[in-house]
Short mmCIF file of C-alpha atoms in Angstrom, two decimals:
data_model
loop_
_atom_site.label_atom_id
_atom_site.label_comp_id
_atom_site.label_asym_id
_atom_site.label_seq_id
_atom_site.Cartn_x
_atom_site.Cartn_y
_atom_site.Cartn_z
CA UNK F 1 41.37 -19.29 -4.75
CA UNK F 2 38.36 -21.45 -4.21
CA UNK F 3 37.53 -19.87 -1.20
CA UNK F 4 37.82 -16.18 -3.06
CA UNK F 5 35.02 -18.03 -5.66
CA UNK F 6 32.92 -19.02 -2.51
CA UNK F 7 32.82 -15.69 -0.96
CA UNK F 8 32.62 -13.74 -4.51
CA UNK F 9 29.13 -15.66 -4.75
CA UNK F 10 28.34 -15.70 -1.62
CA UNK F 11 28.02 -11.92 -1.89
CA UNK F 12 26.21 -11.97 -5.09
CA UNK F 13 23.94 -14.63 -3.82
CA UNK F 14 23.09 -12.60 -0.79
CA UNK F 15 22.79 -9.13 -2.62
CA UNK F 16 20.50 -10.96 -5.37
CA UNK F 17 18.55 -11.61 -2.65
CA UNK F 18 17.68 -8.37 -0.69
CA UNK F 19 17.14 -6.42 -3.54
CA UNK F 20 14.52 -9.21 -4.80
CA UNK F 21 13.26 -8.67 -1.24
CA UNK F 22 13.24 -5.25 -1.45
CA UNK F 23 12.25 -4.34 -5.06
CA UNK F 24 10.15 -7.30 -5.79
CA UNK F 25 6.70 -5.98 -4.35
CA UNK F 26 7.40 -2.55 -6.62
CA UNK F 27 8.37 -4.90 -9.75
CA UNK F 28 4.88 -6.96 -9.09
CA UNK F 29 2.77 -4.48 -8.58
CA UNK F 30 4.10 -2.42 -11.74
CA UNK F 31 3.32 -5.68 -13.55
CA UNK F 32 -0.23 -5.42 -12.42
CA UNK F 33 -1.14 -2.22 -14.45
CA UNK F 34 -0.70 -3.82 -17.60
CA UNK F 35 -3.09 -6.68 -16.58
CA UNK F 36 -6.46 -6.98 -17.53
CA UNK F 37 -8.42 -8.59 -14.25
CA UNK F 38 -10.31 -5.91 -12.03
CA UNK F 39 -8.28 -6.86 -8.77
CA UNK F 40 -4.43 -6.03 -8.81
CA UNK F 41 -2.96 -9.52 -9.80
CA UNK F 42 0.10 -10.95 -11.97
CA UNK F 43 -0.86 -14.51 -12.17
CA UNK F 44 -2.85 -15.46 -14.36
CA UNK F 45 -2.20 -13.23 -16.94
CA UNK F 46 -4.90 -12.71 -19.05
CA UNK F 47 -4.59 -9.95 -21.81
CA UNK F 48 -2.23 -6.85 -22.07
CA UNK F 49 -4.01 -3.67 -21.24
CA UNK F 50 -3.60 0.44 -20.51
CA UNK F 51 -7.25 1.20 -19.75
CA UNK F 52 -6.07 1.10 -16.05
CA UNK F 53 -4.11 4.55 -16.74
CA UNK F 54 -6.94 6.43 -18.42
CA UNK F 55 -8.97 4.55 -15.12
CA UNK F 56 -5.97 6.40 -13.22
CA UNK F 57 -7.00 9.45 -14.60
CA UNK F 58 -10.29 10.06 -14.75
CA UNK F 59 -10.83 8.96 -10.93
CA UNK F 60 -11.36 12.79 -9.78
CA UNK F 61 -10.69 11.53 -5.88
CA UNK F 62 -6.85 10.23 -7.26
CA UNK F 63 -6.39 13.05 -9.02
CA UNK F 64 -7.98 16.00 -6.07
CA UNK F 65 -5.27 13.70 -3.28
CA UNK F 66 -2.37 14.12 -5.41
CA UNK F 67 -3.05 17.83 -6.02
CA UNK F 68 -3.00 18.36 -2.55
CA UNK F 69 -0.31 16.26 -1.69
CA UNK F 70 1.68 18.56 -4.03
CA UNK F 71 0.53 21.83 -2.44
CA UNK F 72 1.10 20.23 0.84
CA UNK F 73 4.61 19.50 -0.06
CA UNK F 74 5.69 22.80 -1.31
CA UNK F 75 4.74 24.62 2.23
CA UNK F 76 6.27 21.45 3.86
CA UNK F 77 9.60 22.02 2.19
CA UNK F 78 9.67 25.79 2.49
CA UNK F 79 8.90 25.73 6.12
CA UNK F 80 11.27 22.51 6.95
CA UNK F 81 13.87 23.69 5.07
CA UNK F 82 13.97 27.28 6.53
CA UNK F 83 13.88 25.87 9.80
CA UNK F 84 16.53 23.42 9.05
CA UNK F 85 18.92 26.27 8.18
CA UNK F 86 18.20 28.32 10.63
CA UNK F 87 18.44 25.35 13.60
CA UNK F 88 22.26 24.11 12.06
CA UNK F 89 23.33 28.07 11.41
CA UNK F 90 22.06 28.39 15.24
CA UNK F 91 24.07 25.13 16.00
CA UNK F 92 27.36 26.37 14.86
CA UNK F 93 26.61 29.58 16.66
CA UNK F 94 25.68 28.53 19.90
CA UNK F 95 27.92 27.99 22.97
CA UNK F 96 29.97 24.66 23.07
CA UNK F 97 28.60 23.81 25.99
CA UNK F 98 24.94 23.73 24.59
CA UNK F 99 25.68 22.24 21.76
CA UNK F 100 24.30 18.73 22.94
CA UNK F 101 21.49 19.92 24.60
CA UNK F 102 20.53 22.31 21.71
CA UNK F 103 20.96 18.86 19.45
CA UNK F 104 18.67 16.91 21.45
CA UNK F 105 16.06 18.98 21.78
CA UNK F 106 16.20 19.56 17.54
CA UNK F 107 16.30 16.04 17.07
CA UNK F 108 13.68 14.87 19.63
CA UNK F 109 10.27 15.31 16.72
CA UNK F 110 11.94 12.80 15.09
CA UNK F 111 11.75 10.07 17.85
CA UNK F 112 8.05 11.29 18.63
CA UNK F 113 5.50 8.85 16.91
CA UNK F 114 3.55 10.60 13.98
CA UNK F 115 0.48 10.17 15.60
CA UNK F 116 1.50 11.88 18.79
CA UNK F 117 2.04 14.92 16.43
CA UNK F 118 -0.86 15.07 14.39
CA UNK F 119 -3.30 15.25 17.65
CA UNK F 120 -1.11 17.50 19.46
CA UNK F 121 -0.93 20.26 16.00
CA UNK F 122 -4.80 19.48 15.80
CA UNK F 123 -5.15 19.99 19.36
CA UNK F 124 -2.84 23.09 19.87
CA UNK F 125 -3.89 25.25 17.08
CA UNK F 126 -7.24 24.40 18.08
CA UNK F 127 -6.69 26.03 21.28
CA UNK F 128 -4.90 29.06 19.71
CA UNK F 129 -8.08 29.54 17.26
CA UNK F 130 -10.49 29.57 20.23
CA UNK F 131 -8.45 32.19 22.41
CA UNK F 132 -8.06 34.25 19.31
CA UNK F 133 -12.36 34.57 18.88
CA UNK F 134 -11.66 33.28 15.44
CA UNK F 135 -14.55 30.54 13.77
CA UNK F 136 -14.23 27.08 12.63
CA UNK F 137 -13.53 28.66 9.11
CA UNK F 138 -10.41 30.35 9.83
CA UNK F 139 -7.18 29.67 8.21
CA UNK F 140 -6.04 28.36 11.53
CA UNK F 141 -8.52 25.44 11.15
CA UNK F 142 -7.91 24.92 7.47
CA UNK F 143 -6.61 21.60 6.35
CA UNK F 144 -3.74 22.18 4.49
CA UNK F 145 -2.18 24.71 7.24
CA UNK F 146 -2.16 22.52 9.88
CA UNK F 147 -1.04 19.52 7.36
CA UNK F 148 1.95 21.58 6.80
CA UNK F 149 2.82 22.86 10.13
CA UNK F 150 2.32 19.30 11.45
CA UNK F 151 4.66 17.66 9.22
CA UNK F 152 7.17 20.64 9.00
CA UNK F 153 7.93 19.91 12.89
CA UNK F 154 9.83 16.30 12.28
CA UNK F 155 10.65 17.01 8.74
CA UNK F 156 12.23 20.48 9.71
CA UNK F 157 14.52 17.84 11.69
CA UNK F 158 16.14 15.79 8.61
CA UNK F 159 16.46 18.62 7.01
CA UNK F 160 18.54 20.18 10.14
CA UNK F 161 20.40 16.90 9.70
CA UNK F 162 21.34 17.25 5.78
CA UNK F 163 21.89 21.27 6.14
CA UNK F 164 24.68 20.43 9.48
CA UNK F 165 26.56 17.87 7.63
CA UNK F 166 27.19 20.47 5.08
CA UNK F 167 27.94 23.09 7.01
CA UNK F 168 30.58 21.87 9.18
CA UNK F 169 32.57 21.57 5.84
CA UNK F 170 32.19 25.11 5.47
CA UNK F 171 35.28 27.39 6.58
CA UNK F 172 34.17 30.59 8.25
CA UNK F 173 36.69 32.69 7.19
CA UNK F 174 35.36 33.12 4.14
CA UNK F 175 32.42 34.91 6.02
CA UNK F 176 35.13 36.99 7.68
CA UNK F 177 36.70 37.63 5.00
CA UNK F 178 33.77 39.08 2.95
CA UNK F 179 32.75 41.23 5.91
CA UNK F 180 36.39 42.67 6.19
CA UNK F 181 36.32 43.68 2.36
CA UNK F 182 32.94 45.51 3.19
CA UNK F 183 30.21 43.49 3.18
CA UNK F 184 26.90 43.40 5.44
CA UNK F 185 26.35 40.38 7.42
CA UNK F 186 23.49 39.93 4.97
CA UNK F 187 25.27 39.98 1.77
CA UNK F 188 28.05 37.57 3.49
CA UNK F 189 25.47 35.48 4.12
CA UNK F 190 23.64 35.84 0.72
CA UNK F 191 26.38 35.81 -1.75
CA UNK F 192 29.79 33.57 0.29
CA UNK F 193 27.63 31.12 2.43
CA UNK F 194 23.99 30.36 0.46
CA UNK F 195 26.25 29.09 -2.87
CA UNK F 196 28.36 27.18 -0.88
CA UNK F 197 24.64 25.48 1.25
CA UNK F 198 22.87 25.53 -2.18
CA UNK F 199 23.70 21.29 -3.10
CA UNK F 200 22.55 20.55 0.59
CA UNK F 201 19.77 22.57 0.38
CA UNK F 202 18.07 21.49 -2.57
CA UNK F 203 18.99 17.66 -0.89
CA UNK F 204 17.15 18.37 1.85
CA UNK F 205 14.28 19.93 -0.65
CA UNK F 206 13.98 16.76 -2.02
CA UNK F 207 13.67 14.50 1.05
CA UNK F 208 11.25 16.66 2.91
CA UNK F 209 9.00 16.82 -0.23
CA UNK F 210 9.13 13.13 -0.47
CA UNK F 211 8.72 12.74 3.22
CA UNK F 212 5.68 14.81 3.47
CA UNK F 213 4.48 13.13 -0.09
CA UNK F 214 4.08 9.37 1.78
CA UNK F 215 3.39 10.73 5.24
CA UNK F 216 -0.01 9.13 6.77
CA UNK F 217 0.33 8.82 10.27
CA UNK F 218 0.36 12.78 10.76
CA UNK F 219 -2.00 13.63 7.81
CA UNK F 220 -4.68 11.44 9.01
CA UNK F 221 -5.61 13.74 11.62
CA UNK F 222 -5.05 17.24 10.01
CA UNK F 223 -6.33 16.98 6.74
CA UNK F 224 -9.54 18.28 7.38
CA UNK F 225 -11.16 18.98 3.70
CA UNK F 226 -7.96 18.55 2.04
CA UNK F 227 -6.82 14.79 1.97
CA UNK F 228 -3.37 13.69 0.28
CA UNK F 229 -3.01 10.88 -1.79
CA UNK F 230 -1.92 8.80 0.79
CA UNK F 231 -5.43 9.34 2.79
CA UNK F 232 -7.28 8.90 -0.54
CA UNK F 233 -5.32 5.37 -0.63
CA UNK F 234 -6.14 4.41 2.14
CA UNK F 235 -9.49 4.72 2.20
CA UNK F 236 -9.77 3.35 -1.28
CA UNK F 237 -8.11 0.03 -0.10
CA UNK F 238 -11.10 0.03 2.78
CA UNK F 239 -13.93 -0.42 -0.21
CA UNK F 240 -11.29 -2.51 -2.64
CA UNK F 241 -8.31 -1.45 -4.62
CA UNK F 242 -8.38 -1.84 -8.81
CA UNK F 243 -5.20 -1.43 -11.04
CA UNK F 244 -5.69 2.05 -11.43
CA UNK F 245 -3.23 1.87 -7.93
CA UNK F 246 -0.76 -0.26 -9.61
CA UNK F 247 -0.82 2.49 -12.81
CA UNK F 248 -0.05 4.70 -9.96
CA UNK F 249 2.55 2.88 -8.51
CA UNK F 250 4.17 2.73 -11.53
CA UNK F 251 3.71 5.91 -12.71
CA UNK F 252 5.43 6.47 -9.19
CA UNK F 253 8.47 3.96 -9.74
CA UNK F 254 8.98 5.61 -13.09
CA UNK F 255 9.54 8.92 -12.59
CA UNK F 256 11.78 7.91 -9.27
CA UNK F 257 13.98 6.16 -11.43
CA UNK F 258 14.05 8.81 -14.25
CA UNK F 259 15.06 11.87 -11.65
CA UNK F 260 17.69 9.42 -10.24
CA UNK F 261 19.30 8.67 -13.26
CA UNK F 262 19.44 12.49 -14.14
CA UNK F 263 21.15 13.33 -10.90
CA UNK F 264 23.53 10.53 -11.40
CA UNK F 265 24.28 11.13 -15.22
CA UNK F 266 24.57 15.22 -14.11
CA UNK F 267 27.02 13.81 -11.42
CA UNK F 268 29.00 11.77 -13.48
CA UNK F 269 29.59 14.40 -15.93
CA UNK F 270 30.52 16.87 -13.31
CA UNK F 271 33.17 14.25 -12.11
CA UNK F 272 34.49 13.66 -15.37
CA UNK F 273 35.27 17.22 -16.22
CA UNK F 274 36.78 17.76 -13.15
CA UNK F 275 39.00 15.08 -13.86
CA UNK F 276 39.80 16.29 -17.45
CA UNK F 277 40.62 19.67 -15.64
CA UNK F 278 43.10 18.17 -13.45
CA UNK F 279 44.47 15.80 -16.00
CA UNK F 280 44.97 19.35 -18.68
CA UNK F 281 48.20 20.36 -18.79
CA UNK F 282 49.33 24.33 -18.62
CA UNK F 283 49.01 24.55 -22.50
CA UNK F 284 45.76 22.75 -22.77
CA UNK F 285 44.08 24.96 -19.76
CA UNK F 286 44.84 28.32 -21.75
CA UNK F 287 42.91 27.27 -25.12
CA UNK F 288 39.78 24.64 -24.38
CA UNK F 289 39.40 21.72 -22.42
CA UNK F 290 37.58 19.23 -24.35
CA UNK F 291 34.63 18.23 -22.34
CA UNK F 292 33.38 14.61 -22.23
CA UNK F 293 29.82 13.86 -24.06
CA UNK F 294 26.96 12.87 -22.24
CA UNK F 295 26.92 9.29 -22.81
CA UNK F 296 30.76 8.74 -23.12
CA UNK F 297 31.89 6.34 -19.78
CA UNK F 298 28.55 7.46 -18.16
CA UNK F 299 26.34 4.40 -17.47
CA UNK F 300 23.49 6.34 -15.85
CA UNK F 301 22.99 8.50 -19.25
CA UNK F 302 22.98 5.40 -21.00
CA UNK F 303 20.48 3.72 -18.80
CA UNK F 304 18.46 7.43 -18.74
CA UNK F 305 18.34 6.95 -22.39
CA UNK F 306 17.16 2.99 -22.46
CA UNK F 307 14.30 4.43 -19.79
CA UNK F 308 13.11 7.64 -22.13
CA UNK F 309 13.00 5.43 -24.93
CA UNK F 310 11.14 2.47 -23.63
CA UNK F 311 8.73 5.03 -21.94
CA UNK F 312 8.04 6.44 -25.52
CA UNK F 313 7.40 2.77 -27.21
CA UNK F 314 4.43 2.11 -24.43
CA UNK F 315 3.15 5.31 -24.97
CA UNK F 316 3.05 4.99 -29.02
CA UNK F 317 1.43 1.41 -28.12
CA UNK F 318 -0.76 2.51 -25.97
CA UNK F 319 -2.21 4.53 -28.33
CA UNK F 320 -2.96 2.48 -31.18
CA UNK F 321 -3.45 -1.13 -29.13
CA UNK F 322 -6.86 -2.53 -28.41
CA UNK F 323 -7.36 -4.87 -25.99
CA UNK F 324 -11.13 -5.77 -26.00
CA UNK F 325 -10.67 -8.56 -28.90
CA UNK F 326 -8.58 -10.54 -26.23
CA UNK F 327 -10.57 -9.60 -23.29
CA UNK F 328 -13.67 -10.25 -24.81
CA UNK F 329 -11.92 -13.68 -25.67
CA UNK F 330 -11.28 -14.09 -22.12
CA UNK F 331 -14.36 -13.17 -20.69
CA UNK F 332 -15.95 -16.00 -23.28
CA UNK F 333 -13.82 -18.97 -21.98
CA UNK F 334 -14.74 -18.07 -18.14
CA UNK F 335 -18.38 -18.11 -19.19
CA UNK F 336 -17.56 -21.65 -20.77
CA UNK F 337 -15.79 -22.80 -17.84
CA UNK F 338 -18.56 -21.77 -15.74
CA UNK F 339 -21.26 -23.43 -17.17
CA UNK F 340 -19.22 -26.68 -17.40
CA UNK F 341 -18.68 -26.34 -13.61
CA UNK F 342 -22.14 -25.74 -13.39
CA UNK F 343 -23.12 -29.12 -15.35
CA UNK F 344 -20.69 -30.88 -13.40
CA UNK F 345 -21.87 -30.07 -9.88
CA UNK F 346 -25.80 -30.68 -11.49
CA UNK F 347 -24.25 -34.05 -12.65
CA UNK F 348 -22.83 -34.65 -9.60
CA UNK F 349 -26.38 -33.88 -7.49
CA UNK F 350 -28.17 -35.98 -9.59
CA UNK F 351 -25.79 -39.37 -8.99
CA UNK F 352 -26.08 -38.27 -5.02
CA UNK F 353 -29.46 -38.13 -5.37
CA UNK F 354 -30.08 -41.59 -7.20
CA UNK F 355 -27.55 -43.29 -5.26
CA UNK F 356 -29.70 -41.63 -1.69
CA UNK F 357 -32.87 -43.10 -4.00
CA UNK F 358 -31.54 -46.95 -4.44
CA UNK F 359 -30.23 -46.84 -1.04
CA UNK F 360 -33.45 -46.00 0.57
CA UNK F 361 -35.37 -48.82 -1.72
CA UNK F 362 -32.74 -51.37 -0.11
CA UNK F 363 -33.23 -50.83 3.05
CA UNK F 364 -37.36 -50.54 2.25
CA UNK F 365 -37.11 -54.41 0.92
CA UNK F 366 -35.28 -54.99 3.94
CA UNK F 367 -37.61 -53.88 6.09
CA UNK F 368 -40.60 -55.65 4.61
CA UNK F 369 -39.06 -59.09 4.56
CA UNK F 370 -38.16 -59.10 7.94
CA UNK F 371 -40.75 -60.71 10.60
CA UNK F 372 -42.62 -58.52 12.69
CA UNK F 373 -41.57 -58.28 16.64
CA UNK F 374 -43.78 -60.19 19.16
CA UNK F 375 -44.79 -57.56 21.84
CA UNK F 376 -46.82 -60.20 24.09
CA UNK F 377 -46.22 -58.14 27.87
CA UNK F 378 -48.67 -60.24 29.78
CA UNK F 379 -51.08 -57.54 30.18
CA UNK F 380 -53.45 -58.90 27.62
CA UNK F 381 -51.87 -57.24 24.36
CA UNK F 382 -53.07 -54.09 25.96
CA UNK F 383 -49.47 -52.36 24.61
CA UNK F 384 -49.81 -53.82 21.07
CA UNK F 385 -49.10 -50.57 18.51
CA UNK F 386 -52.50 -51.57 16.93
CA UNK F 387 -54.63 -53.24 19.87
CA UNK F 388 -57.63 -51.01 19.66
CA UNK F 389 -57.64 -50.62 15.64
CA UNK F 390 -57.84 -54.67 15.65
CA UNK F 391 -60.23 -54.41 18.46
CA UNK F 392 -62.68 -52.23 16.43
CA UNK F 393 -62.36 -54.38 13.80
CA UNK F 394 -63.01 -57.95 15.72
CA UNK F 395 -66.49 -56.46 17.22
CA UNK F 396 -67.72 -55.65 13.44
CA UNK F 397 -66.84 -58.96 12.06
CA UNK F 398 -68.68 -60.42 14.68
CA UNK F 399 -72.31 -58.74 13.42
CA UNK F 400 -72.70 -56.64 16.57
CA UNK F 401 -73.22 -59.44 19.13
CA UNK F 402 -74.35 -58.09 22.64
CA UNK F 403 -71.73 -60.77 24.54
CA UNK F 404 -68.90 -59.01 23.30
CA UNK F 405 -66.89 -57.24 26.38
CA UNK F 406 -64.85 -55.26 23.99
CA UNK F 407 -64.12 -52.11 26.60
CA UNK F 408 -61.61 -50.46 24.47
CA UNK F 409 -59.03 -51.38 26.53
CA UNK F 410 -57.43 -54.42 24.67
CA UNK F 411 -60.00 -57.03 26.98
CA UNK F 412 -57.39 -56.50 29.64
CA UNK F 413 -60.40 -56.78 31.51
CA UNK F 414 -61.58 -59.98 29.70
CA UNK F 415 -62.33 -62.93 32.79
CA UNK F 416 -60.50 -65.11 30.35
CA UNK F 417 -57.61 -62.65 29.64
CA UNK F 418 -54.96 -64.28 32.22
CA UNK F 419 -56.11 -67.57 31.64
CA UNK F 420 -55.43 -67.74 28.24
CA UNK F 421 -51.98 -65.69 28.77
CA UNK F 422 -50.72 -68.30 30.98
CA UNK F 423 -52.06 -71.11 28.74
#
């Protein structure tokens, strides 16, 4: 039993863990928004704000990327998805014995680096729009074109992926089966097998517009005049990066989790009326099956509901909340704490400076008290520091008398000079 305990927290421990490691950088950075410092932080808080959302959206640059990303993800998904279909239809199709190669060679974009791509789209279509006579303004140079066709050729593999998975559920002779009661290949295909690919393909829908929303490494060098939010990022965090990012982000993170909980409520629902169904009785399935509520035994609906509602509350707050009482507080005390730091380092100078002061006075005193080096050589004092100044002054205290053999050289070349060194 206690080692049940052990490994029962154990698990808990661990799983507490990785999802702090993995949604901790989205939960700080959400925090951010609602911060009032100009560079993303969460410590120290200072004052509860939302002018980083209107900042959000009235930077035109934020707003242009996004727009594009959007229109870039639309083409991305028709074009990966239809070549998705068509590459796992083909894969089911093809001869047994091709089968692996055909795979390989579907899956191989995916293993290619993203950068590889981009300059080999830029390059090749570049090529085609030069054999074709056509000018640096044709739609074969535009932006968003080659954005699309160079993300469509990896993305057009997950979506192969998704669509295969799927499909090898799928029992063919239902295909037959519609084509012996009369049916064209094209209405087999239309009305038996799209209903039956519809829930994969609106999965893979969903990953290659999210995949071609975050894509960089691609989109960096087929943009041209149209850059996606993630290029707009980018070079945004090259000049410095304000909360208007982390409004972004969790603009981002919000309507993630909202879509997530609607697919999981919608799935929940459709799981418990299937088990009502099976649960009915003869009797009960020829009147009306009572079908659960939306919140009955359905966590996500509940947690849907929490999110909608707290979404609502910051909105209503947002509107009528001021923050520029507190910030103005705030931007008060750092002006105080400045000029106290301020006085203190003047303070702080000043002691330096008449400690430096007393210091030097010490060692001045010292200096004078101490008696004076003799620097008797034996050339006469001819070295003496101040030989010729005392010289100079010896010949005018003696009244300009003509024996004086003051040469100007110290009387090194006095007669008496060694004789009265060596006495």
């Amino acid at each position: 039993m206690t080692t049940d305990k052990i490994i029962r927290v154990s698990i808990w421990i661990y799983l507490g863990i990785f999802f702090a490691y993995l949604l901790g950088p989205l939960i700080i950075m959400s925090v951010t928004a609602f911060n009032s410092p100009s560079f993303p932080r969460m410590t120290p808080w200072e004052c509860l704000t939302f002018n980083w959302f209107g900042e959000l959206f009235r930077d035109e640059r934020i707003l242009n990327g996004i727009w594009n990303s959007i229109l870039v993800g639309f083409g991305t998904v028709i074009m990966s998805v239809s070549m998705g279909l068509a590459g796992a239809l083909m894969l089911t199709q093809i001869w047994p014995k091709l089968r692996a190669t055909y795979y390989t060679i579907i899956i191989a974009p995916i293993l290619i680096p993203g950068v590889v791509i981009g300059i080999s789209t830029l390059v090749f279509w570049d090529r085609i729009n030069r054999m074709l006579g056509l000018g640096a303004d044709s739609f074969l140079s535009n932006g968003l074109f080659l954005t699309i066709i160079g993300q469509s050729t990896f993305i057009a593999s997950y979506c192969m992926l998704v669509l295969v998975a799927r499909l090898q559920r799928y029992d063919i002779a239902l295909t037959e089966a519609a084509l012996d009661l009369g049916a064209t290949h094209a209405q087999a295909f239309r009305k038996v097998l799209m209903p039956f690919m519809m829930p994969a393909i609106l999965s893979a829908s969903v990953l290659a517009f999210l995949a071609s929303f975050e894509n960089y490494n691609t989109t960096t060098f087929t943009f041209g005049e149209y850059p996606t939010l993630t290029i707009e990022l980018a070079q945004k965090v090259r000049y410095g990066i304000t909360p208007a990012i982390s409004a972004l982000a969790f603009m981002i993170v919000a309507l993630t989790v909202f879509f997530a909980l609607i697919n999981e409520a919608n799935i929940k629902r459709k799981k418990m009326i299937a088990e009502a169904r099976k649960d009915a009785t003869v009797g009960e399935l020829a009147g009306k099956i009572e079908v659960p509520g939306l919140i009955s035994r359905n966590p996500a609906a509940i947690a849907l509901i929490v999110l909608v509602i707290g979404v609502v509350s910051i909105t209503a707050s947002a509107m009528t909340y001021s923050p520029d009482q507190c910030i103005a507080g705030v931007q008060e005390q750092k002006r105080l704490e400045t000029e106290k730091r301020i006085q203190e380092l003047r303070d702080r100078r000043a002691k330096d400076a008449a400690e430096k002061a007393a210091a030097e006075g010490a060692e001045g005193g010292a200096t004078q008290s101490a008696p004076k080096p003799s620097n008797n050589s034996g050339f006469g004092g001819v070295f003496a520091p101040n030989t010729l100044q005392n010289e100079d002054e010896g010949a005018s205290d003696e009244g300009g008398d003509g024996s004086s053999n003051n040469s100007g050289f110290g009387n090194v070349f006095d007669p008496n000079a060694i004789g009265n060194d060596n006495n």
